[in-house]
PDB file of C-alpha atoms in Angstrom:
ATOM      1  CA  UNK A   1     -25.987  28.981 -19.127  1.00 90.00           C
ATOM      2  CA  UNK A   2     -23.783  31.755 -18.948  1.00 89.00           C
ATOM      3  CA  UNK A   3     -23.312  31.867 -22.220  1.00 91.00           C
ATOM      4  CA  UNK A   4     -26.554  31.836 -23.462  1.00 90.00           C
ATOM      5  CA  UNK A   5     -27.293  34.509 -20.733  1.00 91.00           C
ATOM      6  CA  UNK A   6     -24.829  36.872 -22.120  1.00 91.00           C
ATOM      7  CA  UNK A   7     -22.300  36.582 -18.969  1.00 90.00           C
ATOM      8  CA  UNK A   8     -19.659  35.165 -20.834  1.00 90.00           C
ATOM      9  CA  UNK A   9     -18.249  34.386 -24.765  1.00 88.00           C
ATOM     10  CA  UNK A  10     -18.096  30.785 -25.946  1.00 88.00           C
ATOM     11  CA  UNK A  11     -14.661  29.516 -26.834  1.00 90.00           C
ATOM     12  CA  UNK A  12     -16.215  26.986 -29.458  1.00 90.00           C
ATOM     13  CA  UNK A  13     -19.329  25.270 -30.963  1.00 89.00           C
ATOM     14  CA  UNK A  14     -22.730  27.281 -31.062  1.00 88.00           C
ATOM     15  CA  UNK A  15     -26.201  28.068 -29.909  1.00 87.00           C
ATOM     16  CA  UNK A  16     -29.516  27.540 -32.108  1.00 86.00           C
ATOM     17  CA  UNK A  17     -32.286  28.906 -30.992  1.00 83.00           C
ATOM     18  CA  UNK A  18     -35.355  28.121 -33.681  1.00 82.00           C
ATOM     19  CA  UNK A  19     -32.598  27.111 -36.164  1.00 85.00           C
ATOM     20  CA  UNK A  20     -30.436  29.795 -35.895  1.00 83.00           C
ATOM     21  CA  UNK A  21     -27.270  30.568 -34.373  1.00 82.00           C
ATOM     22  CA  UNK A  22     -27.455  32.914 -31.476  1.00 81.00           C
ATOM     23  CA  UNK A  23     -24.589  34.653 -29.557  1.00 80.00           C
ATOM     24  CA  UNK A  24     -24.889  36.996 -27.128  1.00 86.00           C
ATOM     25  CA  UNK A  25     -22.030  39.565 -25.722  1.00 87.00           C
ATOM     26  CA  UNK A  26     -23.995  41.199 -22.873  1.00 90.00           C
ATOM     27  CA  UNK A  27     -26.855  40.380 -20.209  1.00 90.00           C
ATOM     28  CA  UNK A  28     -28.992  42.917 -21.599  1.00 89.00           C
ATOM     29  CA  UNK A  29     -28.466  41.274 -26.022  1.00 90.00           C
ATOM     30  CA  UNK A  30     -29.519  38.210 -24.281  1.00 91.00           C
ATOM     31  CA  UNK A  31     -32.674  39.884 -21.978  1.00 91.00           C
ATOM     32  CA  UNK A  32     -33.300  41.623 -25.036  1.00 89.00           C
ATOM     33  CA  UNK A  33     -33.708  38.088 -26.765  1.00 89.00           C
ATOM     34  CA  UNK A  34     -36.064  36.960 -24.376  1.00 91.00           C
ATOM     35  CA  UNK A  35     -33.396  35.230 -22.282  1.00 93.00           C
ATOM     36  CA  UNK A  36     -32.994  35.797 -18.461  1.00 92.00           C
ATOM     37  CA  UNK A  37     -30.596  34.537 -15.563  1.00 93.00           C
ATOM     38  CA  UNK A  38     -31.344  34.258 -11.941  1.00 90.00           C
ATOM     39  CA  UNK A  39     -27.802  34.026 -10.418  1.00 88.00           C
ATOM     40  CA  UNK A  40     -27.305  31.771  -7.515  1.00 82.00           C
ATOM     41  CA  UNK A  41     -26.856  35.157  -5.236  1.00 81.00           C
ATOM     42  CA  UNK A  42     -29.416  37.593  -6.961  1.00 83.00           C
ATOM     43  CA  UNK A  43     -27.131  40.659  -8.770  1.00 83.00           C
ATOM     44  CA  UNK A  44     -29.416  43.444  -7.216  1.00 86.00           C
ATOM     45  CA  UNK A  45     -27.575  46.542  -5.679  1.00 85.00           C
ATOM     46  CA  UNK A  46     -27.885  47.170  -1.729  1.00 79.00           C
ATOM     47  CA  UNK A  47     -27.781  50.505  -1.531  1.00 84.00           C
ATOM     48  CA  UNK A  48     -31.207  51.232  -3.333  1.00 89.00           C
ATOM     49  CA  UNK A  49     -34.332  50.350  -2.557  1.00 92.00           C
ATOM     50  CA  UNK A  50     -36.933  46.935  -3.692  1.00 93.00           C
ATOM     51  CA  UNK A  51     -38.575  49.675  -6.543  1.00 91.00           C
ATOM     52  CA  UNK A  52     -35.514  51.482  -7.556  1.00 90.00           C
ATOM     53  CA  UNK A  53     -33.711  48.114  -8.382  1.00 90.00           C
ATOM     54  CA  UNK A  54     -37.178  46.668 -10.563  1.00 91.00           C
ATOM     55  CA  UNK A  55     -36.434  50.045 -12.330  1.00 88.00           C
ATOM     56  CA  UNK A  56     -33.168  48.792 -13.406  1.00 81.00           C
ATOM     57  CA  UNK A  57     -32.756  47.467 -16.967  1.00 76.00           C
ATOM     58  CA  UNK A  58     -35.936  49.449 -17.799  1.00 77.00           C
ATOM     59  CA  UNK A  59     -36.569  51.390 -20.789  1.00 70.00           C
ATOM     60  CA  UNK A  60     -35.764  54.980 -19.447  1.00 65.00           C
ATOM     61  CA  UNK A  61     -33.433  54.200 -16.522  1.00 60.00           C
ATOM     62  CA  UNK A  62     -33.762  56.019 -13.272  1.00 57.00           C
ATOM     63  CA  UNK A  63     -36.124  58.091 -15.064  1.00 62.00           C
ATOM     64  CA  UNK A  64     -38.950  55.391 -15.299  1.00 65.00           C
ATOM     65  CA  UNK A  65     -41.667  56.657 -12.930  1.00 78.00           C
ATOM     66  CA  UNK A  66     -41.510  54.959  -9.871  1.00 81.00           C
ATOM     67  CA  UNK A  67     -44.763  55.275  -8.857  1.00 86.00           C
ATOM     68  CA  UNK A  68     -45.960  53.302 -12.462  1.00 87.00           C
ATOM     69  CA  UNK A  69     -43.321  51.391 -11.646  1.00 88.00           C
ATOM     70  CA  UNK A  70     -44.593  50.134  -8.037  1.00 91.00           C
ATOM     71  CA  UNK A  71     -47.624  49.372  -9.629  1.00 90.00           C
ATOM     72  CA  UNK A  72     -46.606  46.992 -11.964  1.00 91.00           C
ATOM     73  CA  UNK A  73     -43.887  45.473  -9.377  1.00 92.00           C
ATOM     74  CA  UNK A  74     -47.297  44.515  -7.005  1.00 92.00           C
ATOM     75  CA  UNK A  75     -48.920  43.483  -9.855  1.00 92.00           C
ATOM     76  CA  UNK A  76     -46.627  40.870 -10.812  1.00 91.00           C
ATOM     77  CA  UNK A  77     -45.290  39.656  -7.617  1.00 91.00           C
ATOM     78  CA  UNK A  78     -49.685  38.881  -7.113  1.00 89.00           C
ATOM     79  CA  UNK A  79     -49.748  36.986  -9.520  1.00 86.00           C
ATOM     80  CA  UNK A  80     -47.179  34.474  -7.968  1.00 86.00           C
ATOM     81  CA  UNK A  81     -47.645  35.309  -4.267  1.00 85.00           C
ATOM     82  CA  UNK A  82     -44.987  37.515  -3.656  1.00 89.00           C
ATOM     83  CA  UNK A  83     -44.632  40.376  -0.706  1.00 88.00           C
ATOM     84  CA  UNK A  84     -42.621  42.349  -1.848  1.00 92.00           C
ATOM     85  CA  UNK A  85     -42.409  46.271  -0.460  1.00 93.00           C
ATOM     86  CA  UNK A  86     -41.395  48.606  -3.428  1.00 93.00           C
ATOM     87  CA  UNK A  87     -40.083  50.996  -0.125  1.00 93.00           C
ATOM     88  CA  UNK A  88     -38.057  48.324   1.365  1.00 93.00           C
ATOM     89  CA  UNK A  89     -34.198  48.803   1.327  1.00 92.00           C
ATOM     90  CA  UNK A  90     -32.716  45.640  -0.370  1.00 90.00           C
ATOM     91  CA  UNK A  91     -30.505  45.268   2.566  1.00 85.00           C
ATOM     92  CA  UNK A  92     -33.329  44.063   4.736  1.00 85.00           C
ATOM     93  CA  UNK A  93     -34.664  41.314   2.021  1.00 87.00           C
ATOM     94  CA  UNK A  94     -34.188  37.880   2.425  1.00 85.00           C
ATOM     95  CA  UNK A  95     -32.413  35.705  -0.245  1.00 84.00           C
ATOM     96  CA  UNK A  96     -35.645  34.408  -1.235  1.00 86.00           C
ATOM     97  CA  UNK A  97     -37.182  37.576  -1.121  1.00 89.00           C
ATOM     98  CA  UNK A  98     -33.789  38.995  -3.556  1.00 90.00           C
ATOM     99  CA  UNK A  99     -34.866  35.962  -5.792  1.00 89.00           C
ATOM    100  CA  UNK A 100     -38.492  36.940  -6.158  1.00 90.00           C
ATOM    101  CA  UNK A 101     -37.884  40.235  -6.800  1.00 92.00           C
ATOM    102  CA  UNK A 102     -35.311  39.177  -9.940  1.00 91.00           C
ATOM    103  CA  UNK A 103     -37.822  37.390 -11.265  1.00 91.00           C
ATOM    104  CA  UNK A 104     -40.396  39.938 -11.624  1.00 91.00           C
ATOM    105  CA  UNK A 105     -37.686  42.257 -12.814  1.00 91.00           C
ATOM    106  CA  UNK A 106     -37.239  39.702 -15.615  1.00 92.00           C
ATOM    107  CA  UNK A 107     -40.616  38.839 -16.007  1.00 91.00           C
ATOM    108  CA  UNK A 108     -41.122  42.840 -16.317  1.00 90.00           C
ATOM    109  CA  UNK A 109     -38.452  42.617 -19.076  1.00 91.00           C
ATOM    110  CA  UNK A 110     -40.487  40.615 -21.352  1.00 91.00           C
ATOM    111  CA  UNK A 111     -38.004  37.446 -20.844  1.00 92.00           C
ATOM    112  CA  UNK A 112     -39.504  33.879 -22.139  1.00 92.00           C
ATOM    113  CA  UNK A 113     -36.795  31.957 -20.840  1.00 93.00           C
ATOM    114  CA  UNK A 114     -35.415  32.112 -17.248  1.00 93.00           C
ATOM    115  CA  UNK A 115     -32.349  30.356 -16.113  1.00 94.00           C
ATOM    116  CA  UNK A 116     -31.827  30.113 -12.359  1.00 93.00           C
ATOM    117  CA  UNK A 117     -28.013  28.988 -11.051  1.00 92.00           C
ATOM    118  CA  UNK A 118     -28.979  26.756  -7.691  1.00 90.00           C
ATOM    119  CA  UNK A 119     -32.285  29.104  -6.536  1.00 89.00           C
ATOM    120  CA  UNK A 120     -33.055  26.181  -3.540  1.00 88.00           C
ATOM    121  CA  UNK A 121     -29.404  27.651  -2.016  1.00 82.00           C
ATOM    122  CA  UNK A 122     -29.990  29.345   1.321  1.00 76.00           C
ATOM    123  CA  UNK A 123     -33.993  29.863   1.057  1.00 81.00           C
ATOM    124  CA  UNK A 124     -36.410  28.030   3.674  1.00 80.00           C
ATOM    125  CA  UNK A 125     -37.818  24.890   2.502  1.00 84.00           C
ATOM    126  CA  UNK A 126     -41.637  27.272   2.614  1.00 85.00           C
ATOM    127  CA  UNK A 127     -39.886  30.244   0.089  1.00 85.00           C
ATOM    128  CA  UNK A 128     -38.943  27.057  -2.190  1.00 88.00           C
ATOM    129  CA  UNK A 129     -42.284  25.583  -2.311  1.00 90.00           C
ATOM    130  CA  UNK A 130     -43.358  29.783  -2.885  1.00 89.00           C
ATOM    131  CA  UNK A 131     -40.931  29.798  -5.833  1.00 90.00           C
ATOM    132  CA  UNK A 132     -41.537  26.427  -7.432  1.00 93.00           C
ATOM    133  CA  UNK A 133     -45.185  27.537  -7.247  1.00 92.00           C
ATOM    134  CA  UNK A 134     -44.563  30.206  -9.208  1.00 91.00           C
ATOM    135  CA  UNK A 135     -42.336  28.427 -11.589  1.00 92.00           C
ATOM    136  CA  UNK A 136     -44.620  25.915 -12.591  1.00 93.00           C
ATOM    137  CA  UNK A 137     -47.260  28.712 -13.191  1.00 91.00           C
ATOM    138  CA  UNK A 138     -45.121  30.289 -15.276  1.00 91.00           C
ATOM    139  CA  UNK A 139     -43.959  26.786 -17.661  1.00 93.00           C
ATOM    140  CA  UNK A 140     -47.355  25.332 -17.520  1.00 91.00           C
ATOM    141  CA  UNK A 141     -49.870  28.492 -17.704  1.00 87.00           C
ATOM    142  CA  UNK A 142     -47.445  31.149 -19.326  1.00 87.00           C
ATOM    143  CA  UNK A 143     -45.370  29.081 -22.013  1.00 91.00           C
ATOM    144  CA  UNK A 144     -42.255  30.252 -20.333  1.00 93.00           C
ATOM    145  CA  UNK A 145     -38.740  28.360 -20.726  1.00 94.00           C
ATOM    146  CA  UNK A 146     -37.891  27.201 -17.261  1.00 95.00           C
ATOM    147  CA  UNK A 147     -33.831  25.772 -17.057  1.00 95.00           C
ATOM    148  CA  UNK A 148     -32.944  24.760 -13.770  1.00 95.00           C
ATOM    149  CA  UNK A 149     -29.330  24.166 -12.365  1.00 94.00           C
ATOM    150  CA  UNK A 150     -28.816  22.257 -10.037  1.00 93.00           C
ATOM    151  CA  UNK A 151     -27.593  19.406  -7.906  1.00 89.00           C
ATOM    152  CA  UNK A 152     -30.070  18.862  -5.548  1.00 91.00           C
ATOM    153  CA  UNK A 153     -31.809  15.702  -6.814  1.00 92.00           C
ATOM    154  CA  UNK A 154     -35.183  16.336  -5.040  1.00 92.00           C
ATOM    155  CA  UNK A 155     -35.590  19.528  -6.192  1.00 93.00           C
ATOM    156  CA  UNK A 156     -34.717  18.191  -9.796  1.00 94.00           C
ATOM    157  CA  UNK A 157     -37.539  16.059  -9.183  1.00 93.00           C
ATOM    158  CA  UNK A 158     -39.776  17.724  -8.122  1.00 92.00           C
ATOM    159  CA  UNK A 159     -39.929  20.156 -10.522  1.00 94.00           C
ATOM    160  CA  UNK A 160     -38.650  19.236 -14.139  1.00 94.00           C
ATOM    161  CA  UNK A 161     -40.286  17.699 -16.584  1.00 94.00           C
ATOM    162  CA  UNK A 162     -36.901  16.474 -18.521  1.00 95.00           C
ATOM    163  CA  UNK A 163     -33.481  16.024 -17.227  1.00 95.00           C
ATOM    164  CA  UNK A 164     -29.913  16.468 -18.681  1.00 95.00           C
ATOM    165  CA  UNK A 165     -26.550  15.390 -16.592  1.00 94.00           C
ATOM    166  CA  UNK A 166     -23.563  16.590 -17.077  1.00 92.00           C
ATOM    167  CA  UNK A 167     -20.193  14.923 -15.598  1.00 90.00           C
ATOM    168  CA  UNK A 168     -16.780  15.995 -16.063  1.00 87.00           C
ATOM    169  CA  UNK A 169     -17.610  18.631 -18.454  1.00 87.00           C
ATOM    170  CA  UNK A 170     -19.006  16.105 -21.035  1.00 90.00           C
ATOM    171  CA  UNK A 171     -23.389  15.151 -21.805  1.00 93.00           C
ATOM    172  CA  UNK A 172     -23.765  11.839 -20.391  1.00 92.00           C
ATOM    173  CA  UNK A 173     -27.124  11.415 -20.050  1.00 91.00           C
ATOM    174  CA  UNK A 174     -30.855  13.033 -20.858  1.00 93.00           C
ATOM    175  CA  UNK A 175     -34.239  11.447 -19.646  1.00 91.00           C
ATOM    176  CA  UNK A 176     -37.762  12.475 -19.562  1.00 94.00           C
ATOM    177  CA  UNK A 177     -39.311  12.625 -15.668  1.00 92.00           C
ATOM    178  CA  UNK A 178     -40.157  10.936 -13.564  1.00 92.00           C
ATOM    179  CA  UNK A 179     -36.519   9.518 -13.081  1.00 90.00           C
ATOM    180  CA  UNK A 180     -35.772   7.916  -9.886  1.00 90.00           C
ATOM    181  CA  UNK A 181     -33.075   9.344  -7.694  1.00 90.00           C
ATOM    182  CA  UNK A 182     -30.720   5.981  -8.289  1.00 90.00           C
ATOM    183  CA  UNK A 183     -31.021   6.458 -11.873  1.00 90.00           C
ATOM    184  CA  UNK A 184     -29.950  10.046 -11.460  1.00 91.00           C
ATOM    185  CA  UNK A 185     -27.011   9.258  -9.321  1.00 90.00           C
ATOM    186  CA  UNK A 186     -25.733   6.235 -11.457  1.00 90.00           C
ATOM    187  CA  UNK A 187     -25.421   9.078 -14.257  1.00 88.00           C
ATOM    188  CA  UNK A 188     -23.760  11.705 -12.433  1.00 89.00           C
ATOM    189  CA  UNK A 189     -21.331   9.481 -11.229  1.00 87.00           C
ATOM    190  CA  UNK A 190     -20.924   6.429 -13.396  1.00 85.00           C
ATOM    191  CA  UNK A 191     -22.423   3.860 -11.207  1.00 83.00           C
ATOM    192  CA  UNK A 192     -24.285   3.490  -7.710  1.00 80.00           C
ATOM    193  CA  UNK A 193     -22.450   4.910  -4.646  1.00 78.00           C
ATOM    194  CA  UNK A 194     -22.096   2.503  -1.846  1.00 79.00           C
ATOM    195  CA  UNK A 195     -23.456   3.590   1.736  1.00 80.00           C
ATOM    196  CA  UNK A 196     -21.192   5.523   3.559  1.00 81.00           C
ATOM    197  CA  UNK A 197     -20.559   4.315   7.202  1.00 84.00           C
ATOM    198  CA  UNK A 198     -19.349   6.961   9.740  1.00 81.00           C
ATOM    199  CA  UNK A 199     -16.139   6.810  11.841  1.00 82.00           C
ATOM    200  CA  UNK A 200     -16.919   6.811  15.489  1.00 83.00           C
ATOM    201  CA  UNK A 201     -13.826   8.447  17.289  1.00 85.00           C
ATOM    202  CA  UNK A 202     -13.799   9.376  21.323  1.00 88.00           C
ATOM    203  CA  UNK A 203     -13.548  13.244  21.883  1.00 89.00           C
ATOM    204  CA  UNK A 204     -11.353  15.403  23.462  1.00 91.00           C
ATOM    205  CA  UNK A 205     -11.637  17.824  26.720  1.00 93.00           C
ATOM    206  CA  UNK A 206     -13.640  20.864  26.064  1.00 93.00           C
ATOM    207  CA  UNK A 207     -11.594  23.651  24.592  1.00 93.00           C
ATOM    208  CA  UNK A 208     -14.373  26.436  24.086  1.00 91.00           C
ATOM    209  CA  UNK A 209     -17.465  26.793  26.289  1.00 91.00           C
ATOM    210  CA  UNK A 210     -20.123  29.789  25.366  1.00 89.00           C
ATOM    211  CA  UNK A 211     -22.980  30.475  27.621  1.00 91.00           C
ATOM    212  CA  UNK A 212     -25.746  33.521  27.516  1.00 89.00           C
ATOM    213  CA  UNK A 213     -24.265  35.177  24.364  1.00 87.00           C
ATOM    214  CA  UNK A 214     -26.373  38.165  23.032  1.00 89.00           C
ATOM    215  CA  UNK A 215     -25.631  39.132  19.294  1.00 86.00           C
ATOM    216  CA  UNK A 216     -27.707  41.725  16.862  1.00 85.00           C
ATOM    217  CA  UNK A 217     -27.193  43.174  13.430  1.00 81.00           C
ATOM    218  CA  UNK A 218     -30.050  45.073  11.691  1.00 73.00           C
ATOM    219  CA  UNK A 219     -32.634  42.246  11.204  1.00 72.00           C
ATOM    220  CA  UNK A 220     -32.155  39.424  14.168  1.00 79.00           C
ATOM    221  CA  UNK A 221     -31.163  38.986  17.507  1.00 85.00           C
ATOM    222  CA  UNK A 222     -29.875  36.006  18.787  1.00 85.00           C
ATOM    223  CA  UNK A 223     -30.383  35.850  22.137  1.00 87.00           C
ATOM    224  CA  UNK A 224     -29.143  32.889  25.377  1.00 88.00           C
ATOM    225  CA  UNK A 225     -26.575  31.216  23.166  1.00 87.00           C
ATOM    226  CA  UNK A 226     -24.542  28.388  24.104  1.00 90.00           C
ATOM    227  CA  UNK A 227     -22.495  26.152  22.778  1.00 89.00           C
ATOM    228  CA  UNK A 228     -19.288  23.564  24.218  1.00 91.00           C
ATOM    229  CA  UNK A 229     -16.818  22.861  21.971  1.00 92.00           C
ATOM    230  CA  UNK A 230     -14.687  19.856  22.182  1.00 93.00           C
ATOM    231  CA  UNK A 231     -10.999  18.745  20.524  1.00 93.00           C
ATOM    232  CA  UNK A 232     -11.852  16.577  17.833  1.00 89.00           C
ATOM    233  CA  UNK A 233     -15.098  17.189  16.720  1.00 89.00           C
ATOM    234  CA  UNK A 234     -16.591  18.848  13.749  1.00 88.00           C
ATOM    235  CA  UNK A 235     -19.391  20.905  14.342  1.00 87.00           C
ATOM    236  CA  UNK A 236     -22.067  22.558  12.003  1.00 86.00           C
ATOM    237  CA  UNK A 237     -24.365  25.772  12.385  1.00 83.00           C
ATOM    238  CA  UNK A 238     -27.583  25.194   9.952  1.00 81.00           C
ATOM    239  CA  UNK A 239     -30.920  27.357  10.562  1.00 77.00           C
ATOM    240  CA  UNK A 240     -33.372  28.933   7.725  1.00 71.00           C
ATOM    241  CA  UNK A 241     -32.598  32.065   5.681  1.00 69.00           C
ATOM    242  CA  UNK A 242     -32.291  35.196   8.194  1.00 69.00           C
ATOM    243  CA  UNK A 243     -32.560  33.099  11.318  1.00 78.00           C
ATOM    244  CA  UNK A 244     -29.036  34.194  12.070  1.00 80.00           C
ATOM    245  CA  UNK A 245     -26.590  31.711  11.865  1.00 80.00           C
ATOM    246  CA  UNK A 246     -24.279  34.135   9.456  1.00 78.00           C
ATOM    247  CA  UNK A 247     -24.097  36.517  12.798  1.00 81.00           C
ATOM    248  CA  UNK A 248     -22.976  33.574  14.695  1.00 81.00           C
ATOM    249  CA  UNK A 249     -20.392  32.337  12.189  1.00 78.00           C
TER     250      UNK A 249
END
């Protein structure tokens, strides 16, 4: 995908695209083409603003008006649901909020194909019903070229209409949907996986004991938090995008 994105050269083979070979040496030959990439952790720049970084990429640069610009930006993100604030500093968006806004970007760009590198990664399970929403609108209603990577099986699932599988480097499979999960699995990994059983092991003393902790960064507070840590054990800190579990870490 990064190749046909313009990311990075090919070392062999080639790309058709309507029966003719296609090769790309930059982002902006391929967005030119028609041919966008969503990257697993959007490439928008932090120090500007939600407007000032739809500008980018734009015929004219920086000196695109902004106000035509914030119109079109709310026009777009409409269309799919999107809030997005052309005033807001990037800083304060969301992942999923970074993700919608590189798709309008694209969408602004003219592309017809958009590639997205694991979008479901860090984004609450509501912004990834938001964004596969908007997806399907755009395959089904607008014709767009919708490539998904990924390796989360229900999201696979639930939104493709045909599957390839890669394993080891190598095509070792392609289907039409619906394809159950089992069928999936057997062709990522060469055969059903048997049921993992867990290890039940006795725990240690407690080695770390936190009680009433107060932490804050620009968007979230945590506030009363506690947690006993014991030798031995493995323990994981999960919570939706911005709920502040990177602060804790």
């Amino acid at each position: 995908m990064k190749i046909l994105s313009g990311y990075q050269p090919a070392d062999s083979g080639a790309i058709l695209i309507d029966g003719s070979s296609a090769g790309y040496h930059t982002p902006e030959a391929a967005i030119g083409a028609g041919i966008g990439m969503l990257q697993q952790d959007p490439l928008d720049m932090g120090a500007f603003t939600v407007c000032e970084n739809f500008i980018y990429g734009q015929a004219g640069g920086l000196t695109f008006s902004q106000r035509q610009a914030a119109r079109t930006l709310k026009a777009i993100s409409r269309q799919f649901g999107f809030d997005l604030d052309p005033d807001a500093p990037i800083s304060g968006l969301t992942i999923g909020q970074r993700q919608q806004l590189e798709i309008v970007r694209l969408l602004a760009l003219g592309v017809q194909a958009l590639i997205l590198d694991e979008p479901t990664t860090g984004i609450s399970a509501e912004q990834k019903d938001l964004l596969f929403d908007a997806l399907r609108d755009l395959a089904h209603r607008d014709g767009l070229i919708i490539l998904l990577v990924s390796h989360k099986l229900e999201d696979v699932i639930a939104l493709c209409d045909e599957v390839v599988v890669l394993r080891g480097g190598q095509l070792v499979g392609a289907a039409a949907m619906p394809v159950t999960t089992d069928e999936l699995v057997r062709l990522m990994f060469g055969g059903a996986l048997a049921q993992q059983t867990r290890t039940q092991i006795a725990l240690g003393d407690v080695v770390a004991r936190f009680a009433g902790i107060t932490l804050r960064d620009k968007r979230v507070t945590v506030t009363d938090f506690a947690l006993e840590l014991r030798a031995g054990e493995v323990v994981g800190c999960a919570g939706l995008d911005g709920s502040g579990q990177e602060l804790v870490i």
